[in-house]
XYZ file of C-alpha atoms in Angstrom:
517
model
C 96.312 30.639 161.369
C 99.989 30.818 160.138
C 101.587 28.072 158.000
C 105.465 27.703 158.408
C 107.370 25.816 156.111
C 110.159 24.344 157.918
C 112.672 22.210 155.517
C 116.170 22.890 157.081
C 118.163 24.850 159.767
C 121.440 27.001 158.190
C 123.820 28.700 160.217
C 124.244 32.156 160.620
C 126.728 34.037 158.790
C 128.848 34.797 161.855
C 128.686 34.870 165.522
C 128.245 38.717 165.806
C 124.919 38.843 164.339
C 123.661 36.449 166.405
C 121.044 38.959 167.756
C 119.156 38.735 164.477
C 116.725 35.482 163.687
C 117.535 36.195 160.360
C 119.698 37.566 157.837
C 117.370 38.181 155.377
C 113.583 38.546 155.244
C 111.710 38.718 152.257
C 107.788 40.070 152.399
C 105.727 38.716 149.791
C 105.891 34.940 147.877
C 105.043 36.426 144.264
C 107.876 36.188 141.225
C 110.356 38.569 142.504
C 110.188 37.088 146.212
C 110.408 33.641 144.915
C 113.283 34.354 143.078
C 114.988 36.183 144.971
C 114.292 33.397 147.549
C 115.535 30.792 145.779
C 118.915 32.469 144.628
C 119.453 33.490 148.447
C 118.955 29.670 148.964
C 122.642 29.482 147.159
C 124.092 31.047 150.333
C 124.451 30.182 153.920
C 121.850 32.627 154.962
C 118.763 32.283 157.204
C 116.296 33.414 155.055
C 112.181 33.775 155.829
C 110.061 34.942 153.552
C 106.376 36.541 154.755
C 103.780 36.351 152.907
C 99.887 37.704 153.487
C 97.927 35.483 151.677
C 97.354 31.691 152.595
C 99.322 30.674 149.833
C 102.655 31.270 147.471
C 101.764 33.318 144.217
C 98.598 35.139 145.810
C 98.774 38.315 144.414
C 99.856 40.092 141.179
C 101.735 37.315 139.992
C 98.853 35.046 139.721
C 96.241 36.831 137.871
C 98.292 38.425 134.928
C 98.013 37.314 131.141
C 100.699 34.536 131.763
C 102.733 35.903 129.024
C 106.408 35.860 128.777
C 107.435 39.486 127.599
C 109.577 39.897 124.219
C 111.066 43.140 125.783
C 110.173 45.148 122.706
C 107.423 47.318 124.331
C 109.201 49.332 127.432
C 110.836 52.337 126.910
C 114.621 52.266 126.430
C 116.781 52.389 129.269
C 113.513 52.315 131.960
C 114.379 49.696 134.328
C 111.344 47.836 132.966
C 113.100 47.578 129.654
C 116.387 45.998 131.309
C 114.875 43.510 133.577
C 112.076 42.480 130.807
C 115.206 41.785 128.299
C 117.211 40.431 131.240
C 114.272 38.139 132.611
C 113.074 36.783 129.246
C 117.131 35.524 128.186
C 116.940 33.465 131.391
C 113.489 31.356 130.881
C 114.945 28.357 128.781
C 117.166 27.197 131.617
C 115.374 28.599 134.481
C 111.796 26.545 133.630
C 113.674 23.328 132.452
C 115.604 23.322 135.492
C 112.622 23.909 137.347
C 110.195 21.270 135.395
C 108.217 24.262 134.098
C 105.929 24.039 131.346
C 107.510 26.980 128.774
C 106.999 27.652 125.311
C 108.330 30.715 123.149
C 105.057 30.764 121.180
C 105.950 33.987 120.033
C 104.133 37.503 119.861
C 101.958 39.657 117.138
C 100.960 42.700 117.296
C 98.518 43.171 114.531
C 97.398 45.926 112.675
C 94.085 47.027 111.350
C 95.166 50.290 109.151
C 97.755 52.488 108.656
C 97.449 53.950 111.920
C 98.505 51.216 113.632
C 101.500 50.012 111.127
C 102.486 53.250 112.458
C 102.787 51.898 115.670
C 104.156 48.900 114.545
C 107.068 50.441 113.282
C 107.676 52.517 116.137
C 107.508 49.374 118.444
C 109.878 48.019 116.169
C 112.354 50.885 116.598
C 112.073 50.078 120.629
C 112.740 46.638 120.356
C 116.202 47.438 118.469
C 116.968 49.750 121.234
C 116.280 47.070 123.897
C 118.527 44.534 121.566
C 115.430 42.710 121.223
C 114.760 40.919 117.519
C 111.440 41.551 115.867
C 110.022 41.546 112.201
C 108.059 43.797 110.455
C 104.954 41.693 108.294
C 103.029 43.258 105.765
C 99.412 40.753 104.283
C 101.493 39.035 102.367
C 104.199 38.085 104.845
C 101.065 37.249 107.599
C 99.170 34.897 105.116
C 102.272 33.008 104.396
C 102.428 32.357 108.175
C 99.215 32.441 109.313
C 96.890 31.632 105.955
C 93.680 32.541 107.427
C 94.760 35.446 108.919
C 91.281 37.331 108.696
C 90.134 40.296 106.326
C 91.522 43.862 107.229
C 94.789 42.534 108.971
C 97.086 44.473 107.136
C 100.324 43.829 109.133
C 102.194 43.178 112.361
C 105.049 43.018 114.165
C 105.719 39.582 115.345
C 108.428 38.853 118.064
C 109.933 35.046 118.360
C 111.134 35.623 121.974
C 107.727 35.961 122.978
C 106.633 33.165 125.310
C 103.779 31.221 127.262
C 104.491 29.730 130.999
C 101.794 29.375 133.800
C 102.792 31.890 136.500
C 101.455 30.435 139.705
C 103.440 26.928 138.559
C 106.665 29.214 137.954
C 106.512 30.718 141.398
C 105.049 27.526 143.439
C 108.626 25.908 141.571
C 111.171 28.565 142.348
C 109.795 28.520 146.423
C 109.827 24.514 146.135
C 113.139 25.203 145.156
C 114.483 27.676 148.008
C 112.330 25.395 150.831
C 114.312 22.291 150.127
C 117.593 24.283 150.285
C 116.530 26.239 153.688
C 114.605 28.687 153.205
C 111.483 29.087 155.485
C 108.008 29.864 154.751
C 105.520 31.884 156.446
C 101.789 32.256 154.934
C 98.724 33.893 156.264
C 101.816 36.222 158.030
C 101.079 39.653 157.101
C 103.219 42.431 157.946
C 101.860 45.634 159.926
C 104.831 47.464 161.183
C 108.875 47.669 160.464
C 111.127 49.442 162.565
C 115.145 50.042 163.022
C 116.475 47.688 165.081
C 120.821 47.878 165.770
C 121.882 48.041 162.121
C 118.758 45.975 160.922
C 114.853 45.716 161.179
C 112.289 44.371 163.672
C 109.528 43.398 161.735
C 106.022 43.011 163.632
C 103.110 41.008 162.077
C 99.276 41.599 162.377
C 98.874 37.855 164.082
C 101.606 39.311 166.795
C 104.936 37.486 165.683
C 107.864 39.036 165.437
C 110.889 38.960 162.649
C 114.344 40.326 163.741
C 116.527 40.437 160.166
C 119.616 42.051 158.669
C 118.117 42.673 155.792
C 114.505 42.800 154.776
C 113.323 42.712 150.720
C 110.427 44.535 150.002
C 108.246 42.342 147.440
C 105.209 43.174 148.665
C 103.260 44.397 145.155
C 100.562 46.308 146.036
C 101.119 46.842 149.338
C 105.153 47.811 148.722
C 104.430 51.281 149.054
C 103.229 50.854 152.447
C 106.062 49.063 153.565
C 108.249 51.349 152.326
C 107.001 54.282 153.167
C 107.638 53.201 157.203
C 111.156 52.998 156.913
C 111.931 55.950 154.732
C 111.184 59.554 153.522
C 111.218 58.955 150.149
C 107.787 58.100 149.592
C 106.111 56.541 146.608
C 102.083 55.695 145.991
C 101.151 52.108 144.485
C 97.973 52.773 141.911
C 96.281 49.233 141.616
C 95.950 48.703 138.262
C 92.978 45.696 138.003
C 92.886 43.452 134.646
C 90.422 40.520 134.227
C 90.939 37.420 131.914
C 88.359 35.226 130.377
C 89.419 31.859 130.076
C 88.463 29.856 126.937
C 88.046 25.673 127.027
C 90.905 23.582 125.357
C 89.346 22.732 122.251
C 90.021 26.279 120.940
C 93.943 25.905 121.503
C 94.876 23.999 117.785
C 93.529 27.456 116.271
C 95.971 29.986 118.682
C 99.610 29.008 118.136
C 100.741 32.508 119.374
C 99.659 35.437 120.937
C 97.863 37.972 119.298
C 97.349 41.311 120.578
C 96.495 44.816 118.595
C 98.227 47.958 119.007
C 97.701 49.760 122.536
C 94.309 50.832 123.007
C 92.126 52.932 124.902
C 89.189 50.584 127.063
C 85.574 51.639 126.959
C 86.112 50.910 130.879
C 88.671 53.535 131.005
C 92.251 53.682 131.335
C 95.375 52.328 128.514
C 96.266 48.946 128.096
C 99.542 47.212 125.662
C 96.441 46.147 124.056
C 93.929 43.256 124.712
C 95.094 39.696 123.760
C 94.338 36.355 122.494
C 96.713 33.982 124.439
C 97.445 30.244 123.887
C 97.933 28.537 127.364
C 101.169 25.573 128.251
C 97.894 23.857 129.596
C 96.160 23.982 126.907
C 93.204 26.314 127.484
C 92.975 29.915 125.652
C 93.196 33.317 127.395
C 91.629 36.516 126.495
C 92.424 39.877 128.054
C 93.316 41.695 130.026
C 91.309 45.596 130.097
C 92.834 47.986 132.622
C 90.979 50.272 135.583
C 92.819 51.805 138.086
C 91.541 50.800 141.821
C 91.991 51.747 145.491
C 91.430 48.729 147.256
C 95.169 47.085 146.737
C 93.525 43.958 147.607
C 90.425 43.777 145.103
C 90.798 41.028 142.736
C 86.769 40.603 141.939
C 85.755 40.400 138.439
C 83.185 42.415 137.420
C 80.924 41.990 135.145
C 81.653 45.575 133.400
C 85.496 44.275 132.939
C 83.708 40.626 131.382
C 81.319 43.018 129.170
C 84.277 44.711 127.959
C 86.697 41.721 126.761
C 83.539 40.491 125.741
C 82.421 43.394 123.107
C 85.934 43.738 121.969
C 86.483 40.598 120.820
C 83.112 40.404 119.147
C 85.115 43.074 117.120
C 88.428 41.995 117.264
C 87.380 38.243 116.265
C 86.913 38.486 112.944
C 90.962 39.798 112.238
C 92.126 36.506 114.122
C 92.761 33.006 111.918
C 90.535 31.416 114.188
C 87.680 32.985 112.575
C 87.955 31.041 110.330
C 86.946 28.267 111.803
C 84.532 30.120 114.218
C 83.177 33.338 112.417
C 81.717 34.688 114.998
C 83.260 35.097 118.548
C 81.712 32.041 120.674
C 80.927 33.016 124.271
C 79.758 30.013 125.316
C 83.252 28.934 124.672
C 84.196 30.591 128.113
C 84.602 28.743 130.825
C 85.895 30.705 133.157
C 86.964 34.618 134.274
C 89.426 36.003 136.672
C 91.254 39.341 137.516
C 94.300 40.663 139.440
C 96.123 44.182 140.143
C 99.264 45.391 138.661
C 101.069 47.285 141.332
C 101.496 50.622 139.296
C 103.612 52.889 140.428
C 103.473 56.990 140.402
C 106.585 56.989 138.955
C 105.538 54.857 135.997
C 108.432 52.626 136.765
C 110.053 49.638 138.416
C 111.585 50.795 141.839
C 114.246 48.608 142.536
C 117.562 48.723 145.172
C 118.608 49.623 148.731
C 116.141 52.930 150.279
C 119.555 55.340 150.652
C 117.792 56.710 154.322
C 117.160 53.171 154.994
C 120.118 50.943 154.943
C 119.489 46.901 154.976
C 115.617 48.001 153.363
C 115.633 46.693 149.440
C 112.932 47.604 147.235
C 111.162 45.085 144.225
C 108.315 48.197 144.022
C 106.035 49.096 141.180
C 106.571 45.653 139.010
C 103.614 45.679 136.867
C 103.744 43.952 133.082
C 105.880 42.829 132.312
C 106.853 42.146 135.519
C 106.180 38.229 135.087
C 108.993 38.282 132.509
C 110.846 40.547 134.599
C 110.813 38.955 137.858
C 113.747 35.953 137.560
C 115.829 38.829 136.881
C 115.167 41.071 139.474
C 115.158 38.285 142.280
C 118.249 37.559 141.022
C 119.733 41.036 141.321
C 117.897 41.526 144.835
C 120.213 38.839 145.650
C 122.781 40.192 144.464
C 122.566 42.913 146.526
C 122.125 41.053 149.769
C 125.417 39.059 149.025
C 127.338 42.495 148.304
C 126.472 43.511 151.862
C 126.697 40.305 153.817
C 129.565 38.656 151.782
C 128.026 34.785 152.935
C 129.641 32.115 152.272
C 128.239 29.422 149.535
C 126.015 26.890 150.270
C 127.651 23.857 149.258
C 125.099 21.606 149.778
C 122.475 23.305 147.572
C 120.253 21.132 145.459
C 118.745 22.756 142.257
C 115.393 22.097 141.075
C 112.699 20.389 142.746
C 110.755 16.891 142.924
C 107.328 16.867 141.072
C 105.902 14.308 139.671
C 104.713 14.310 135.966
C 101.277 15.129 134.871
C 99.196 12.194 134.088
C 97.746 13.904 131.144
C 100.982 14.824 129.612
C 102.339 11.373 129.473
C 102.344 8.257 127.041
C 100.773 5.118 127.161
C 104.152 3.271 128.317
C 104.886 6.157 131.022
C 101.470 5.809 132.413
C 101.300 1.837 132.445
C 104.883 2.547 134.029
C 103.628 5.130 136.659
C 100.655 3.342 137.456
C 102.496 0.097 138.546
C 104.860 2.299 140.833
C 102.025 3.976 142.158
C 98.266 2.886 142.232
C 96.889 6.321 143.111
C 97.996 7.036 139.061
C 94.951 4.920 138.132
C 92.712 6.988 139.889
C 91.347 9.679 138.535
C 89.800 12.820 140.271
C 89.699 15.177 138.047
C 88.187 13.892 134.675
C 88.315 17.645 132.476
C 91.861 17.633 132.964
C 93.013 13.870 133.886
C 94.181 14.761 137.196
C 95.009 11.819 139.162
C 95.692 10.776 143.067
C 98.800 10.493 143.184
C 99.361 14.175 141.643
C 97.358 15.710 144.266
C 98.786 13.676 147.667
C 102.184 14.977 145.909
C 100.966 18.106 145.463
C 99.622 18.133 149.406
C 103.078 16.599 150.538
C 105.626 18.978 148.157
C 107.610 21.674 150.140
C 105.494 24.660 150.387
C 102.423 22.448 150.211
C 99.456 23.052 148.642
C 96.798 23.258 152.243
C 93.253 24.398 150.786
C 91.351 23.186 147.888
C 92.784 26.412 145.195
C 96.278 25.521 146.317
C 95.723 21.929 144.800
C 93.969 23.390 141.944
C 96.635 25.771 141.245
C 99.800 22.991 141.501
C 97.822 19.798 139.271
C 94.912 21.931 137.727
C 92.187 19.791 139.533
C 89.411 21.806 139.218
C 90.193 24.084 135.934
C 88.492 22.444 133.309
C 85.093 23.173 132.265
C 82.898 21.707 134.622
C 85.359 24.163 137.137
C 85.312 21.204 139.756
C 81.627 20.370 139.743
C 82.978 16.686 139.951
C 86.215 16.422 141.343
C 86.085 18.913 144.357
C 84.493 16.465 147.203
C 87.092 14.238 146.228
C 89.835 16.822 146.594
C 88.530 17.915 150.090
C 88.987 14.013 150.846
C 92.083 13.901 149.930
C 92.882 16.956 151.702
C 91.586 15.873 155.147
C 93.536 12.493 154.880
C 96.540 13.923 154.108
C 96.530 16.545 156.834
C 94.264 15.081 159.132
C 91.509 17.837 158.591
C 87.652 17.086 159.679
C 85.703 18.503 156.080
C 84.811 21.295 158.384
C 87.868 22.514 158.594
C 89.243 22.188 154.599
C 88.565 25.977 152.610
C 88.507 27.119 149.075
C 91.193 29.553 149.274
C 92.397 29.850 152.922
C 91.157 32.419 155.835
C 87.261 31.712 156.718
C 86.639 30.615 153.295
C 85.487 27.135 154.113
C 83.521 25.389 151.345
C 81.035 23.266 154.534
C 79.522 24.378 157.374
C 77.379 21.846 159.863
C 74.133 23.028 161.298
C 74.966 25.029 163.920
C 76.230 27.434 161.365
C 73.146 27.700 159.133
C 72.093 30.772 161.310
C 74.619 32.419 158.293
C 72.765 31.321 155.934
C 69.526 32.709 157.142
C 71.169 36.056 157.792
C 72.684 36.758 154.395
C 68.917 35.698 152.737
C-alpha cells in the first residue's frame, strides 16, 4: 500500500501546462532526491517525489560508511571530484539549519611502509588539485597528535574537512524540509514505465498510478540505469557495488576521535575499496568497514557472513596500528553489536552521470553516485534544481519556511533541559528505549513529523529506538504500541520495515510457520 505525504497544495506555474499534475517529479527519496526536493520546495512548483521503498533514505544512502568526504580522493576534474568539494563546503550551514548532528572529525589515511607513504603523497597531490587542504604526517608528527598511535604507523595524510553526520537523519531532514513547504510524498510507489507525453513524461507505477510531469529527475541509484535507459539511446549499466559495516557499542567512541582508514586496498572478497575504516559515529557508536563486491541483484542489501569474516580478519590485522590498541590490544569482537550492508550504484563509466538526457528533453539524470556520493549529494540536488528552474523559470516561493520541527534528543540534553522538557511534556519521562534513552515523546514526534516515520525501522531510524546493544530486545513491543495508537493500527498490522514484513502474525497464520520448518 502507498503512503502519500500531503502537506500543502502550490499552484502551477502557468495556465498552459495545466495538462500536467506536476511540474516536476523526482524518483527516488535518497540524498540527491531529497535535496533536490527540498531546493525545488524554494519555487512555486508542484513537485512529487516517488520513491520504491516504504520509507525516505531506503537505498544507497542509508547503508554507506556515514562519512562526510574531504574531496581529496577523486580524480581531478571527474564530476565526483567537483560535487564531493562542492557538497562538503555546504555541510556547516546545511546540517545546522537542518538540526543535524555534524562533526568535521577529520580524516587519516595511515600508512604502514613506504609503499603506502607513496600513496600518501600522491593523494596529497589530488587534494591540491581539488583545492582541498591536507597534511602530510610523518611518526613524529602522528604521536604528537595521536600519542598511542600503534607500532609500524609510519605516517599519514590527515584531512580536517573530513566529517561524521548520520545519513538516514540528513535525508529524513532535508524531505521534512521540502514536505512542509509543498512538496508531496509517495512511498511504496515504484516506477515501471516512462513515456513521452506533449513536451513532458507520463510516468506509470507498478501499483497502477499514474504521474503526468514536466520534468522528471532521475535519482533512482541502482535502478537509474533502468529508468534511463526507457527514455533514451544513450544507455548506461549500474554495477551494484555491495559494502557491509559492523557496528561497534558506544563505549569504544572516547578512543576514535577521527576516522582512520589505510591506503586503498585490495579485499580477500574481491574487488578495490578507498580502503577499510574505523569510523567514530555523531551517535556515539563506532563503525567499521566497508569491503566491496560487485552484485547483480540492485536490490540485495543482505549481509553475509563472508563480507562480516572479512572486516572481521582485517581488523584483527589492522587493530594493532590504531591508538585504540592501546587500550584494547587485541581487536574485541564481542564489541560488535551490530552489521549491515548497502550498494553503491557504480556506474560503467566510473563516474557521476549528471544533467538533462540530450534525446530526452525534460529527463535529468543524478546516475552512478557512489562514495562519495553522501558528501556529494547537497550539491548535486542543488544543481538538479538548478536545472529545473533554468527551464521552467518559476516564480519564488515566498512563503517558504527553512528547516524543520524536531524535537531534541532526550539523551543529548542537560539536567535543566530535561526537568524543562519533561514538565512541557510528560511522555519525556518515559522511557522506551533504555540503550539509547529514547523517550515517548521522541517517538509520537517522530510518528507525527512530515514524512512520518509508519513501521517500526522508520522510528528506529528518526530517534534510534532500537540501535543500542540489546538491538530492541526491550523497547520494540513498546514501539509497536506506540505505533498502533498513533495511527490506529491493530499489532497485526504494524511491520519491521514496510511491505509484508510484519513482526506478529495470529493463528490463522501459523500454517507459515509450519511450512518454512
Amino acid at each position: 500500500m502507498a503512503n502519500h505525504f500531503i502537506i500543502s497544495h502550490l499552484d502551477a506555474v502557468g495556465e498552459e501546462d495545466l495538462r500536467f499534475m506536476w511540474d516536476v517529479v523526482v524518483v527516488g527519496a535518497g540524498v540527491c532526491g531529497a535535496a533536490a526536493a527540498r531546493a525545488l520546495a524554494r519555487y512555486k512548483l508542484k513537485v512529487a517525489v516517488l520513491e520504491k521503498g516504504s520509507d525516505v533514505c531506503a537505498g544507497a544512502s542509508r547503508g554507506n560508511s556515514a562519512m562526510v568526504h574531504g574531496g581529496f580522493d577523486p580524480d581531478p576534474g571527474t564530476l565526483k571530484a567537483i560535487y564531493n568539494v562542492r557538497g562538503n563546503r555546504m555541510f556547516d550551514d546545511l546540517c545546522e539549519e537542518l538540526e543535524v548532528p555534524f562533526e568535521r572529525s577529520g580524516t587519516l589515511i595511515l600508512a604502514t611502509n613506504e609503499k603506502d607513504m607513496e600513496e600518501v603523497h600522491r593523494l596529497h597531490e589530488k587534494g591540491e588539485a581539488n583545492g582541498v587542504p591536507t597534511i602530510v604526517m610523518d611518526r613524529s608528527a602522528l604521536l604528537e597528535r595521536w600519542p598511542t598511535m600503534g607500532e609500524g604507523a609510519v605516517g599519514a595524510l590527515f584531512c580536517p574537512s573530513g566529517g561524521i553526520v548520520c545519513p538516514y537523519t540528513l535525508v529524513i531532514a532535508m524531505c521534512e524540509n521540502a514536505a512542509r513547504n509543498g512538496v508531496e510524498f509517495f512511498l511504496n510507489t515504484e516506477v515501471s514505465e516512462i513515456t513521452p507525453l506533449n513536451g513532458g513524461w507520463h510516468l506509470t507505477t507498478k501499483d497502477g498510478q499514474a504521474f503526468d510531469t514536466r520534468i522528471v529527475l532521475n535519482c533512482a541509484g541502482t535502478h537509474a540505469d533502468q529508468l534511463n535507459n526507457m527514455v533514451s539511446t544513450d544507455h548506461f549499466k549500474i554495477l551494484p557495488r555491495f559494502g557491509a559495516h559492523l557496528i561497534m557499542d558506544r563505549e569504544y567512541i572516547k578512543w576514535v576521535d577521527t576516522t582512520i582508514t589505510q591506503t586503498p586496498t585490495t579485499l580477500p572478497t574481491g574487488g578495490h575499496t578507498k580502503g577499510m575504516g574505523i569510523m567514530p559515529s555523531v551517535d556515539g557508536t563506532v563503525i567499521l568497514g566497508c569491503d566491496a563486491v560487485d552484485y547483480t541483484d540492485p536490490d540485495d542489501v543482505a549481509t553475509t557472513s563472508k563480507s562480516i569474516d572479512a572486516i572481521v580478519d582485517y581488523f584483527k590485522t589492522f587493530w594493532k596500528y590504531l591508538p585504540i590498541s592501546a587500550v584494547y590490544p587485541n581487536f574485541p569482537v564481542e564489541g560488535v553489536i551490530n552489521a549491515y550492508g548497502g550498494l553503491r550504484p557504480h556506474s560503467d563509466r566510473d563516474d557521476y552521470i549528471i544533467g538533462e538526457v540530450p534525446d530526452a528533453p525534460g529527463f535529468i539524470n543524478a546516475a552512478g553516485i557512489e562514495s562519495p556520493g553522501l558528501t556529494a549529494g547537497p550539491a548535486i540536488g542543488e544543481h538538479l534544481a538548478e536545472l529545473v528552474v533554468e527551464k521552467l523559470s518559476p516564480e519564488k516561493n515566498e512563503a517558504y519556511r527553512p528547516g524543520r520541527e524536531v524535537l531534541k534528543p532526550f539523551r543529548t540534553m542537560t539536567e535543566d533541559e530535561r526537568k524543562n522538557a519533561i514538565a512541557k511534556n510528560p511522555d519525556y519521562a518515559k522511557i522506551v528505549c533504555r540503550c539509547e534513552q529514547v523517550t515517548e515523546a521522541e517517538i509520537r514526534d517522530a510518528i507525527r513529523r512530515p514524512v512520518g516515520a509508519r513501521s517500526v525501522s522508520a522510528v528506529k531510524m528518526r530517534t534510534r529506538a532500537g540501535m543500542g546493544r540489546c538491538q530492541g530486545g526491550f523497547c520494540q513491543s513498546r514501539v509497536v504500541e506506540i505505533l498502533c495508537e498513533e495511527l490506529h493500527l491493530s499489532p497485526l498490522e504494524v511491520t519491521q520495515s514496510g511491505k509484508e514484513s510484519y513482526i506478529l502474525l495470529d493463528k490463522s497464520c501459523s500454517h507459515r510457520f509450519k511450512e518454512d520448518t
